mmCIF file of C-alpha atoms and ligand atoms in Angstrom:
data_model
loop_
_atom_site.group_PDB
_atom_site.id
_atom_site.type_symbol
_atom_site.label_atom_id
_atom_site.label_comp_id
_atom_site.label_asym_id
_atom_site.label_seq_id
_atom_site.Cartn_x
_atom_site.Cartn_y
_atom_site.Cartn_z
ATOM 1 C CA UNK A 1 79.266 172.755 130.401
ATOM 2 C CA UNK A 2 75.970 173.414 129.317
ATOM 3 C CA UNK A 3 72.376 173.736 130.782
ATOM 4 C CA UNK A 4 71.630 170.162 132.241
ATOM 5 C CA UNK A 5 68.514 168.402 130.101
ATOM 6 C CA UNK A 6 66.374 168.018 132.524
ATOM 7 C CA UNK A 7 62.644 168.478 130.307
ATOM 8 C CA UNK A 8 60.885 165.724 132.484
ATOM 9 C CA UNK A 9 57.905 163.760 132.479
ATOM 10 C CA UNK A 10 56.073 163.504 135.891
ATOM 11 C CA UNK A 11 55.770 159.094 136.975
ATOM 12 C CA UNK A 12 52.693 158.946 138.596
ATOM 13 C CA UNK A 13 54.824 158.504 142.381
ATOM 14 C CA UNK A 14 55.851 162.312 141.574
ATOM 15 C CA UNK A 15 59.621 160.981 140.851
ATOM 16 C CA UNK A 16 60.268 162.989 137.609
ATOM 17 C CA UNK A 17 62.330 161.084 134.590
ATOM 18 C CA UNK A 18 64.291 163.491 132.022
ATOM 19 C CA UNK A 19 62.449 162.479 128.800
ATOM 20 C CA UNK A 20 66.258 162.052 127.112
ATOM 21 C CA UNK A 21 68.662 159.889 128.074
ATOM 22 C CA UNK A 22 71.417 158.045 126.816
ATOM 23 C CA UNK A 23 71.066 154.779 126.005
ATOM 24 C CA UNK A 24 74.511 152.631 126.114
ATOM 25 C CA UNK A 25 73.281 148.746 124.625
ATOM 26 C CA UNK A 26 75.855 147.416 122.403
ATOM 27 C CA UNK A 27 78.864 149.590 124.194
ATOM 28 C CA UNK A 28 81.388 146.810 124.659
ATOM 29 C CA UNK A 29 84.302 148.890 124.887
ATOM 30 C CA UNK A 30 85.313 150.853 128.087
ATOM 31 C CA UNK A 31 86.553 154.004 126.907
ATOM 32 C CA UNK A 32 84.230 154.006 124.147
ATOM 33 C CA UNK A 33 81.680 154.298 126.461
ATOM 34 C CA UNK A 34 83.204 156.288 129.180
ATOM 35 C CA UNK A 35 84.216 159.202 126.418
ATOM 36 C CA UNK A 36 80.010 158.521 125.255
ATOM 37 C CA UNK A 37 78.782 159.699 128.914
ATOM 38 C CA UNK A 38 81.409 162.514 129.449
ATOM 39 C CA UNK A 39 80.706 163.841 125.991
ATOM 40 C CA UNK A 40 76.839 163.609 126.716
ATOM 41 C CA UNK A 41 77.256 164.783 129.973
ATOM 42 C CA UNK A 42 79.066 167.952 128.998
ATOM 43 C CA UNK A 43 76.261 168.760 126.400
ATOM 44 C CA UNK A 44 73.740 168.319 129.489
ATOM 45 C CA UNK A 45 71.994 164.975 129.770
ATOM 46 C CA UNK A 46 71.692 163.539 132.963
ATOM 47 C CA UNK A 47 69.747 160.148 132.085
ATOM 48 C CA UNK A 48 71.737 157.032 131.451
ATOM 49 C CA UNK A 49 69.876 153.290 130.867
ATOM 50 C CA UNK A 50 71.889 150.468 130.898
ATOM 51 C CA UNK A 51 70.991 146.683 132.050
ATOM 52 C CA UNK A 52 72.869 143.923 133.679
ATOM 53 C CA UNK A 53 72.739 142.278 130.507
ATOM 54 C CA UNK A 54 74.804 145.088 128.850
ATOM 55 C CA UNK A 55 77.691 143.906 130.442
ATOM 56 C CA UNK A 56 78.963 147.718 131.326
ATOM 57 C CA UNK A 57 77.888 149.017 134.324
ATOM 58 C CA UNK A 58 80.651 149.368 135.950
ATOM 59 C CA UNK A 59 82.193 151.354 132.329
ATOM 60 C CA UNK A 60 78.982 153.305 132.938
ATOM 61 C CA UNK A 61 80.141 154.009 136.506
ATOM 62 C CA UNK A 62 83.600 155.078 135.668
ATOM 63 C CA UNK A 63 82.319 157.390 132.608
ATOM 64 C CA UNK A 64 79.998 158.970 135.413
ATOM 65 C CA UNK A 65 82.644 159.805 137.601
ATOM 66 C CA UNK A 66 84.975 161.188 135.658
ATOM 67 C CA UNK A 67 82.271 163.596 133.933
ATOM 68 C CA UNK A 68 82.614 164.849 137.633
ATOM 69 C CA UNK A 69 78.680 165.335 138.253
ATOM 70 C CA UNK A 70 77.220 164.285 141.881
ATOM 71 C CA UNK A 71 74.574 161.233 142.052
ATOM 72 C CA UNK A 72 71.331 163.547 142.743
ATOM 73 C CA UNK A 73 72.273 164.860 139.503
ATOM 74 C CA UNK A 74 71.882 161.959 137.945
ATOM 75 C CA UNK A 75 68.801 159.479 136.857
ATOM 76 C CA UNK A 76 70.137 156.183 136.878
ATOM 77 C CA UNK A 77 67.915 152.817 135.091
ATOM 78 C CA UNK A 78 68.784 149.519 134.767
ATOM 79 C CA UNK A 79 67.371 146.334 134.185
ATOM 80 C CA UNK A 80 67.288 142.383 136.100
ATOM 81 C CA UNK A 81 67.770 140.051 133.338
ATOM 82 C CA UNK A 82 65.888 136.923 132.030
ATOM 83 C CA UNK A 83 67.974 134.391 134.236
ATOM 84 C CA UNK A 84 67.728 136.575 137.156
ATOM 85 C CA UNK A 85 64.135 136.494 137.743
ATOM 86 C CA UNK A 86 62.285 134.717 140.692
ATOM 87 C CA UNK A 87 61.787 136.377 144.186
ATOM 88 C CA UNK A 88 65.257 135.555 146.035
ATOM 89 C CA UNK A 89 67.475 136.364 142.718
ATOM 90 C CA UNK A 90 65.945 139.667 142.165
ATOM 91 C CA UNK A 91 67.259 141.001 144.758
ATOM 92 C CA UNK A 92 70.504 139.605 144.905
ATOM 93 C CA UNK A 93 70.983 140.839 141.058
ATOM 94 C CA UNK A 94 69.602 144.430 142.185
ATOM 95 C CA UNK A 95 72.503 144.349 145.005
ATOM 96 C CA UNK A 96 75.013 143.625 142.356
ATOM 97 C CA UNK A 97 74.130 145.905 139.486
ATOM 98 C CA UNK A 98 74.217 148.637 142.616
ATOM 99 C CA UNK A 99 77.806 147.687 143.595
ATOM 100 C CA UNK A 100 78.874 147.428 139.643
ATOM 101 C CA UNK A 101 76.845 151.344 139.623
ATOM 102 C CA UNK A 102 78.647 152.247 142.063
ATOM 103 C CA UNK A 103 75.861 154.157 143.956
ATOM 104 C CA UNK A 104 73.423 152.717 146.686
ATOM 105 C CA UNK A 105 70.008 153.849 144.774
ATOM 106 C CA UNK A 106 68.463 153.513 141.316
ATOM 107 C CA UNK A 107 66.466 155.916 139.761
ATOM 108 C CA UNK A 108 64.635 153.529 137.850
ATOM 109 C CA UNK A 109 65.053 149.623 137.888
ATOM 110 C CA UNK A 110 63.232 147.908 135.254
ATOM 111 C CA UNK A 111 62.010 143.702 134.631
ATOM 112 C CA UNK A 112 63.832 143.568 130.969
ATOM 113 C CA UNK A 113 61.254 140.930 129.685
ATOM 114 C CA UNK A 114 58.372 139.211 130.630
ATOM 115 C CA UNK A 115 60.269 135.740 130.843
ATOM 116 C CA UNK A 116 59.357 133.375 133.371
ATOM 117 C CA UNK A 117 59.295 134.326 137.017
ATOM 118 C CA UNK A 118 58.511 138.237 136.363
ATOM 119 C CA UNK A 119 55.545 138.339 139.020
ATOM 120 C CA UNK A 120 57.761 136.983 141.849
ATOM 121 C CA UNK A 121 60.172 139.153 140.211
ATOM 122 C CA UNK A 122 57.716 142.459 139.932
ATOM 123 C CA UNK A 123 56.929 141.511 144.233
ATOM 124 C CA UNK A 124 60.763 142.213 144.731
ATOM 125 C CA UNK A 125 60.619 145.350 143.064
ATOM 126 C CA UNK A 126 57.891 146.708 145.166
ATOM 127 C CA UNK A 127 59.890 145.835 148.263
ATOM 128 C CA UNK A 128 62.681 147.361 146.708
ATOM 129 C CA UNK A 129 60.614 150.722 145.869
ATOM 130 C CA UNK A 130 58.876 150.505 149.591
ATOM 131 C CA UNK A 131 62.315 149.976 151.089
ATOM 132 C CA UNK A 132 63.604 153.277 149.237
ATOM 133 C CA UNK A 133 66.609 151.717 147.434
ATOM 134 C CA UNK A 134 64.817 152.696 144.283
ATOM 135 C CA UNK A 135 63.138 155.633 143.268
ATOM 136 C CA UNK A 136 60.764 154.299 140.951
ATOM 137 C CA UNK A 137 59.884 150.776 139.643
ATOM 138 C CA UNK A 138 58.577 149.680 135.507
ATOM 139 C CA UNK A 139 58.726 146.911 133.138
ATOM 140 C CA UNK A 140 59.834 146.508 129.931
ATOM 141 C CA UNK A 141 58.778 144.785 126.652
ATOM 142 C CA UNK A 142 55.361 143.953 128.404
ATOM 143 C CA UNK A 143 52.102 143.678 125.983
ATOM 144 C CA UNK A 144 48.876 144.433 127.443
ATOM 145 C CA UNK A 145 48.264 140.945 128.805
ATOM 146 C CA UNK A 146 51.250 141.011 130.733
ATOM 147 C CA UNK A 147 50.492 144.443 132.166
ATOM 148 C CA UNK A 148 47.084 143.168 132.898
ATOM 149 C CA UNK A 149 48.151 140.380 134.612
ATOM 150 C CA UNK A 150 49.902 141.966 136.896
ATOM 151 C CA UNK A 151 46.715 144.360 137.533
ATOM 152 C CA UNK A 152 44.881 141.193 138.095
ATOM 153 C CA UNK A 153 46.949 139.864 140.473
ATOM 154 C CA UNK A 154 46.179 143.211 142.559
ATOM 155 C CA UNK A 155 50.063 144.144 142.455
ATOM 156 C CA UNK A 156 51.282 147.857 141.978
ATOM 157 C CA UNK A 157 51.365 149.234 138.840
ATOM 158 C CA UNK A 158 54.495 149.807 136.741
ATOM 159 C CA UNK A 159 55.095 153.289 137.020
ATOM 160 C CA UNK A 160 56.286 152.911 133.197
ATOM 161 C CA UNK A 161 57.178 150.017 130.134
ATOM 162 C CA UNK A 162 59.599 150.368 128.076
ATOM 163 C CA UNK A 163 59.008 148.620 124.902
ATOM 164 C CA UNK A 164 60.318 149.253 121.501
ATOM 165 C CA UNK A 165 59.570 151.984 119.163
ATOM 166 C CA UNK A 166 59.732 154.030 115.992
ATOM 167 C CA UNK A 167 57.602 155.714 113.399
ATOM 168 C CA UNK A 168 57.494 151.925 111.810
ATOM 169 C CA UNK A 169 56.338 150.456 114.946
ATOM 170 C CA UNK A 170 54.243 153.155 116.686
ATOM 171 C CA UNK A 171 52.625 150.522 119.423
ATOM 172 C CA UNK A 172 49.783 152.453 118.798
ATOM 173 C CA UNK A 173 47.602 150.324 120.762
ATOM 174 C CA UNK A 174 49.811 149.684 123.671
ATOM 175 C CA UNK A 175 50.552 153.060 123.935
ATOM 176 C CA UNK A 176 47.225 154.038 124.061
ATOM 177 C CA UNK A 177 46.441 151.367 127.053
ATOM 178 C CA UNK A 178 49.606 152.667 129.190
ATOM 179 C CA UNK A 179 48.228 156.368 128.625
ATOM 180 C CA UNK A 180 44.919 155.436 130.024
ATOM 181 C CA UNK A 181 46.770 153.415 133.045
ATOM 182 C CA UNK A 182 49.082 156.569 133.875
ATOM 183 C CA UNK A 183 51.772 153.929 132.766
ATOM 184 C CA UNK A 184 54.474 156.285 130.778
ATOM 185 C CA UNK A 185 55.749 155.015 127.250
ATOM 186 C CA UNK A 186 59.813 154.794 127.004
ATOM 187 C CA UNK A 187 61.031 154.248 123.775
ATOM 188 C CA UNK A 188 63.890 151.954 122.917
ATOM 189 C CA UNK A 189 64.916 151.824 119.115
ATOM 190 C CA UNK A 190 63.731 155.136 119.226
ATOM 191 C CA UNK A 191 65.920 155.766 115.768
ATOM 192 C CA UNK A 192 65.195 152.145 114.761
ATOM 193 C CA UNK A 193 68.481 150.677 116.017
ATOM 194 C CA UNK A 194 70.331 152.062 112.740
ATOM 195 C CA UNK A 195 68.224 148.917 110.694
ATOM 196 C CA UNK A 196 65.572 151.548 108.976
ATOM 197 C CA UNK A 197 65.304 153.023 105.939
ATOM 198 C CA UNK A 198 63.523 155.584 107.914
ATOM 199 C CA UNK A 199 66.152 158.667 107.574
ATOM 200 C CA UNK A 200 65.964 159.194 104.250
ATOM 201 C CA UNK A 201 62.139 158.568 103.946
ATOM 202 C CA UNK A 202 60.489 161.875 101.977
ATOM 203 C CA UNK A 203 58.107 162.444 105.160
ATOM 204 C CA UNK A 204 61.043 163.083 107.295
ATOM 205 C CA UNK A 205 63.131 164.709 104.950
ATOM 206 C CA UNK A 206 60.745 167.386 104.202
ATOM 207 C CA UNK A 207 60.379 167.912 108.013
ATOM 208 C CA UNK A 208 63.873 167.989 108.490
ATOM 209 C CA UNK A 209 63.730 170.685 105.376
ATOM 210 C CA UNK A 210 61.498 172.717 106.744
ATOM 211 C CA UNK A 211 62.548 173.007 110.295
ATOM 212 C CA UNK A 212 66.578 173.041 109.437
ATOM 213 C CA UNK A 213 66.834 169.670 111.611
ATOM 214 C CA UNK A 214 68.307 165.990 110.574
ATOM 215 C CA UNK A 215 66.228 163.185 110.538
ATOM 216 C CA UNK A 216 67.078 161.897 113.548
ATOM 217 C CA UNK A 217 65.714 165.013 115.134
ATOM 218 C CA UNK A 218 62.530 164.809 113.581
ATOM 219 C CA UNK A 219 61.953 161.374 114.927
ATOM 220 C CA UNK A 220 63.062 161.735 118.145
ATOM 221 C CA UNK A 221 60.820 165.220 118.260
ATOM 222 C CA UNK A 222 57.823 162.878 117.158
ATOM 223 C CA UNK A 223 58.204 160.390 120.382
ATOM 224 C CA UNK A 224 58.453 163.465 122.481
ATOM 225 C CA UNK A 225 55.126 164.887 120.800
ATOM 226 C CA UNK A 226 53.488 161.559 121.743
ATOM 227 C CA UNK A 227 54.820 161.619 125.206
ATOM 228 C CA UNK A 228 57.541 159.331 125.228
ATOM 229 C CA UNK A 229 60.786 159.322 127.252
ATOM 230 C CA UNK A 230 63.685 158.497 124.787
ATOM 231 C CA UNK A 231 66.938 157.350 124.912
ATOM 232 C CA UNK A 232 68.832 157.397 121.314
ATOM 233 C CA UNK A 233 71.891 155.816 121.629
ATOM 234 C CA UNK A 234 75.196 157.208 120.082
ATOM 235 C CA UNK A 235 79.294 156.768 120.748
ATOM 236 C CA UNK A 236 79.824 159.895 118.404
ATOM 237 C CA UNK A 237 80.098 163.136 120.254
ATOM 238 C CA UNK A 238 78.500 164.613 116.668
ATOM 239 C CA UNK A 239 75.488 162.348 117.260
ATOM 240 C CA UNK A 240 75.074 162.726 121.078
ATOM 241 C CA UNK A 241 74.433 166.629 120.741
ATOM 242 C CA UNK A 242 72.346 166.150 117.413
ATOM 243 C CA UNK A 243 70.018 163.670 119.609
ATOM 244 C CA UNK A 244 70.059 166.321 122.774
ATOM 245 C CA UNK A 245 69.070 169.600 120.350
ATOM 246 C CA UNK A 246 65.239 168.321 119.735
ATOM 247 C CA UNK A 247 63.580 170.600 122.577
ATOM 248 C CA UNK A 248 63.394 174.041 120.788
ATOM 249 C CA UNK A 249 60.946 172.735 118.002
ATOM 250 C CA UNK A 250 57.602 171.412 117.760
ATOM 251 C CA UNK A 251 56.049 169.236 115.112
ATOM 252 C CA UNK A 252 52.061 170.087 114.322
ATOM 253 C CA UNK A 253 49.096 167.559 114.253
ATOM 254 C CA UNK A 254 48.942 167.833 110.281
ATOM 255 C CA UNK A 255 53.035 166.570 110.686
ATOM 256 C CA UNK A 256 51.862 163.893 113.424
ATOM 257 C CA UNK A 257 49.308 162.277 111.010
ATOM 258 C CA UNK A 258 52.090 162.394 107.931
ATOM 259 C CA UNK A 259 54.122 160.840 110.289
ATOM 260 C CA UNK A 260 51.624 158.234 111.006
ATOM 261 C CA UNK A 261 51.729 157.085 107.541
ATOM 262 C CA UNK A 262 54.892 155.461 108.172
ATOM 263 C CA UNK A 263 53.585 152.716 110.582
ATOM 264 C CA UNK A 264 54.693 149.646 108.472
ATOM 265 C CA UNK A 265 54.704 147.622 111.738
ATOM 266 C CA UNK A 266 58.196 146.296 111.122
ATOM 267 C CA UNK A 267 59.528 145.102 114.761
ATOM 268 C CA UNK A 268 63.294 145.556 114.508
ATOM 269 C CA UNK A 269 63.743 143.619 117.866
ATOM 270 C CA UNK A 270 62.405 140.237 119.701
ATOM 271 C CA UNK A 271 59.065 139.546 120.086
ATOM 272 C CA UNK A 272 58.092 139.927 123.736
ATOM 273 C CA UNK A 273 55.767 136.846 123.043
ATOM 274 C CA UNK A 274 58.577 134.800 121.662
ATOM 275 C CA UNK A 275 58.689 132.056 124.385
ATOM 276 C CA UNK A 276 60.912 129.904 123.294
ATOM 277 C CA UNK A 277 63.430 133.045 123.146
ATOM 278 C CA UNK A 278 61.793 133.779 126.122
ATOM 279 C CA UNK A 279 62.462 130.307 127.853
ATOM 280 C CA UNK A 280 66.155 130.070 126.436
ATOM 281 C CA UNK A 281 67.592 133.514 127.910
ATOM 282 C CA UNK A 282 65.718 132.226 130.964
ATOM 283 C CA UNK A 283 68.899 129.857 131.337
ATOM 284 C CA UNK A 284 71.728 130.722 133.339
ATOM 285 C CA UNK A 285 75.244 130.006 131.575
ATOM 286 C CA UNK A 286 77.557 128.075 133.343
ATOM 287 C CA UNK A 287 81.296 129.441 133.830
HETATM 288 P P1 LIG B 1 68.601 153.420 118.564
HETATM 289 O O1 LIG B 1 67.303 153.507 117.867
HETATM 290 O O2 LIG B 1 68.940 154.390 119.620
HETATM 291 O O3 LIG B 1 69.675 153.395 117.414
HETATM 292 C C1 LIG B 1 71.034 153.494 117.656
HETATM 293 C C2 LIG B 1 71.753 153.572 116.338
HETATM 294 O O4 LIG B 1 71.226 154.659 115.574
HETATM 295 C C3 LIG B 1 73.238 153.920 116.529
HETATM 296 O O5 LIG B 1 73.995 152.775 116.693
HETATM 297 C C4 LIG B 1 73.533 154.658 115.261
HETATM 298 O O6 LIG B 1 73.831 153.705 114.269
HETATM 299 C C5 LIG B 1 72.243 155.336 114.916
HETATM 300 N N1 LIG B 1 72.209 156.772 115.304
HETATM 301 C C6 LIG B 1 72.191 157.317 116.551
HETATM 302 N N2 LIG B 1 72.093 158.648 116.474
HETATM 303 C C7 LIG B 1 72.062 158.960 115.162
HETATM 304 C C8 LIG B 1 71.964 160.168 114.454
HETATM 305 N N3 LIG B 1 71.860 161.341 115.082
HETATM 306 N N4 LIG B 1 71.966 160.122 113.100
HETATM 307 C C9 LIG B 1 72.046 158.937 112.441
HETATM 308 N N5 LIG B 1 72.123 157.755 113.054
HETATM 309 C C10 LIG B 1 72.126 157.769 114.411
HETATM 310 O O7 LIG B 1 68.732 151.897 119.101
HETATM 311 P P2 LIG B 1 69.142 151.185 120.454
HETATM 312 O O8 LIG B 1 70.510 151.531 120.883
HETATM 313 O O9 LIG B 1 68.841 149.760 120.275
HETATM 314 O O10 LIG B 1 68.105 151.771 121.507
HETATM 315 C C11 LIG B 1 68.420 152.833 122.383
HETATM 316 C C12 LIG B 1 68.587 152.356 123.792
HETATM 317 O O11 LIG B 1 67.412 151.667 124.219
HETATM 318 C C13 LIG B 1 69.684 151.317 123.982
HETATM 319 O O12 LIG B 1 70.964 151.862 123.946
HETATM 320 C C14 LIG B 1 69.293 150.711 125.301
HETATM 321 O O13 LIG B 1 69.669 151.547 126.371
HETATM 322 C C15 LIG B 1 67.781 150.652 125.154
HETATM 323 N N6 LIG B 1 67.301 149.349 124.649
HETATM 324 C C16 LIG B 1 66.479 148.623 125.447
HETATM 325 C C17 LIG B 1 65.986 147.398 125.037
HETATM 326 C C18 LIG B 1 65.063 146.643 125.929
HETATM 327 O O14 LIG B 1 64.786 145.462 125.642
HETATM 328 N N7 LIG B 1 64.581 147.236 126.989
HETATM 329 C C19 LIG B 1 66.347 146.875 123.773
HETATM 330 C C20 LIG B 1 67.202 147.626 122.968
HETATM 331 C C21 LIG B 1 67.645 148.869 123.405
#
């Protein structure tokens, strides 16, 4: 095995985050996913984000344990869902995506959208962070309103929001705001979710030219240059290293503002605004 990843970014509690991880939305299939985590785990990352919504924690769980590396090794996110929000369910949903984990912490437990409910949600995560059963608290897919609303309210600050990104959609203005708030920027989409044109835009490939990298490295190295925590996701071995060999290379400010041109502000995802989406997730389904 390796040298662990563990290039971190400091959360502004002190609890340090690895700034890659492996993101596992969209892995349906058990062993799929539990070969995923042992073959990123054996080329050294340590960070794993999943959500209740996912539908594979417990896969998650299993992959984890048979890659044979203890839980303070670890950093560990998930993510209450839309129909889970409210005070009361919070916390009942953060018990059960513990038991599906396997574990009796989080690293990092996360609001997945600002649907209805998320302040009485956000007050159950600060018990949960001031009761120690997680080591740090954030958001995710929260504009600037929502962030300031809970800022109005006089509530604790997300210690960081993840929200969708790529060169297309830089959220150049809500990254900004979080830097200024000590809020740190995780990127999901980070390679565009696979929708993008993006890899075999000339920018990029003359990067990738010039430092002997693939396009995918060159993007991910351009969220770490802006100070983002990423978390690519992959099921191909091939991929998972390629994602995980972006720390011995540095793009330059001349490369930062070429890269800049390629802000098109296409959104690949939902629109955190989208309310009626918003409203709709918000409703549990019966079984
Ligand atoms: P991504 O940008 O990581 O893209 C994944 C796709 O990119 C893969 O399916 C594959 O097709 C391709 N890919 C991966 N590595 C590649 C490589 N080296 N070369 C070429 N193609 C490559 O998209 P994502 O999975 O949507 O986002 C990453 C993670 O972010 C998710 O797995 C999940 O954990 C998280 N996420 C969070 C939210 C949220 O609302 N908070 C939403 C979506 C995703």
């Amino acid at each position: 095995m390796v040298k662990p990843l563990t290039e971190s970014i400091t959360l502004y509690n002190g609890v340090e985050i690895p700034k890659l991880g492996l993101g596992v939305f969209l892995m349906k299939d058990e062993e799929e996913l539990v070969e995923a985590v042992k073959a990123a785990v054996e080329v050294g990352y340590r960070h794993f984000d999943t959500a209740k919504i996912y539908g594979n924690e417990e896969y998650l769980a299993r992959g984890l344990k048979e890659s044979g590396i203890s839980r303070e090794e670890m950093f560990l996110t998930s993510k209450v869902w839309n129909y889970d929000l409210g005070y009361e369910q919070t916390k009942i949903a953060f018990q059960e995506t513990l038991d599906r984990l396997d574990t009796d912490y989080l690293d990092l437990y996360l609001i997945h959208w600002a649907a209805p409910k998320y302040a009485e949600s956000w007050k159950a995560l600060i018990e949960l962070y001031e009761e120690g059963r997680v080591r740090a608290i954030g958001v995710s897919n929260f504009q600037i309103h929502h962030l300031e609303d809970l800022k109005n309210q006089e509530l604790m600050q997300p210690m960081i929001n993840q929200i969708e990104t790529h060169p297309e959609f830089p959220q150049n203005e809500l990254h900004e705001y979080m830097k200024e708030n000590g809020i740190v920027h995780e990127a999901w989409g980070p390679l565009g979710q696979g929708k993008t044109d993006l890899f075999q835009q000339p920018v990029i490939l003359g990067l990738a030219d010039k430092y002997g990298k693939t396009p995918a490295q060159i993007i991910l190295r351009w969220h770490l240059e802006r100070g983002e925590v990423i978390i690519p996701k992959s099921v191909r071995a091939s991929r998972i290293q390629e994602n995980s060999e972006v720390f011995d290379f540095s793009l330059t400010s001349n490369e930062m503002e070429l890269m800049a041109t390629l802000n098109t502000g296409t959104r690949y995802g939902s629109d955190p605004d989208d309310q009626e989406r918003l409203k709709q997730t918000s409703i549990r389904p019966e079984n």
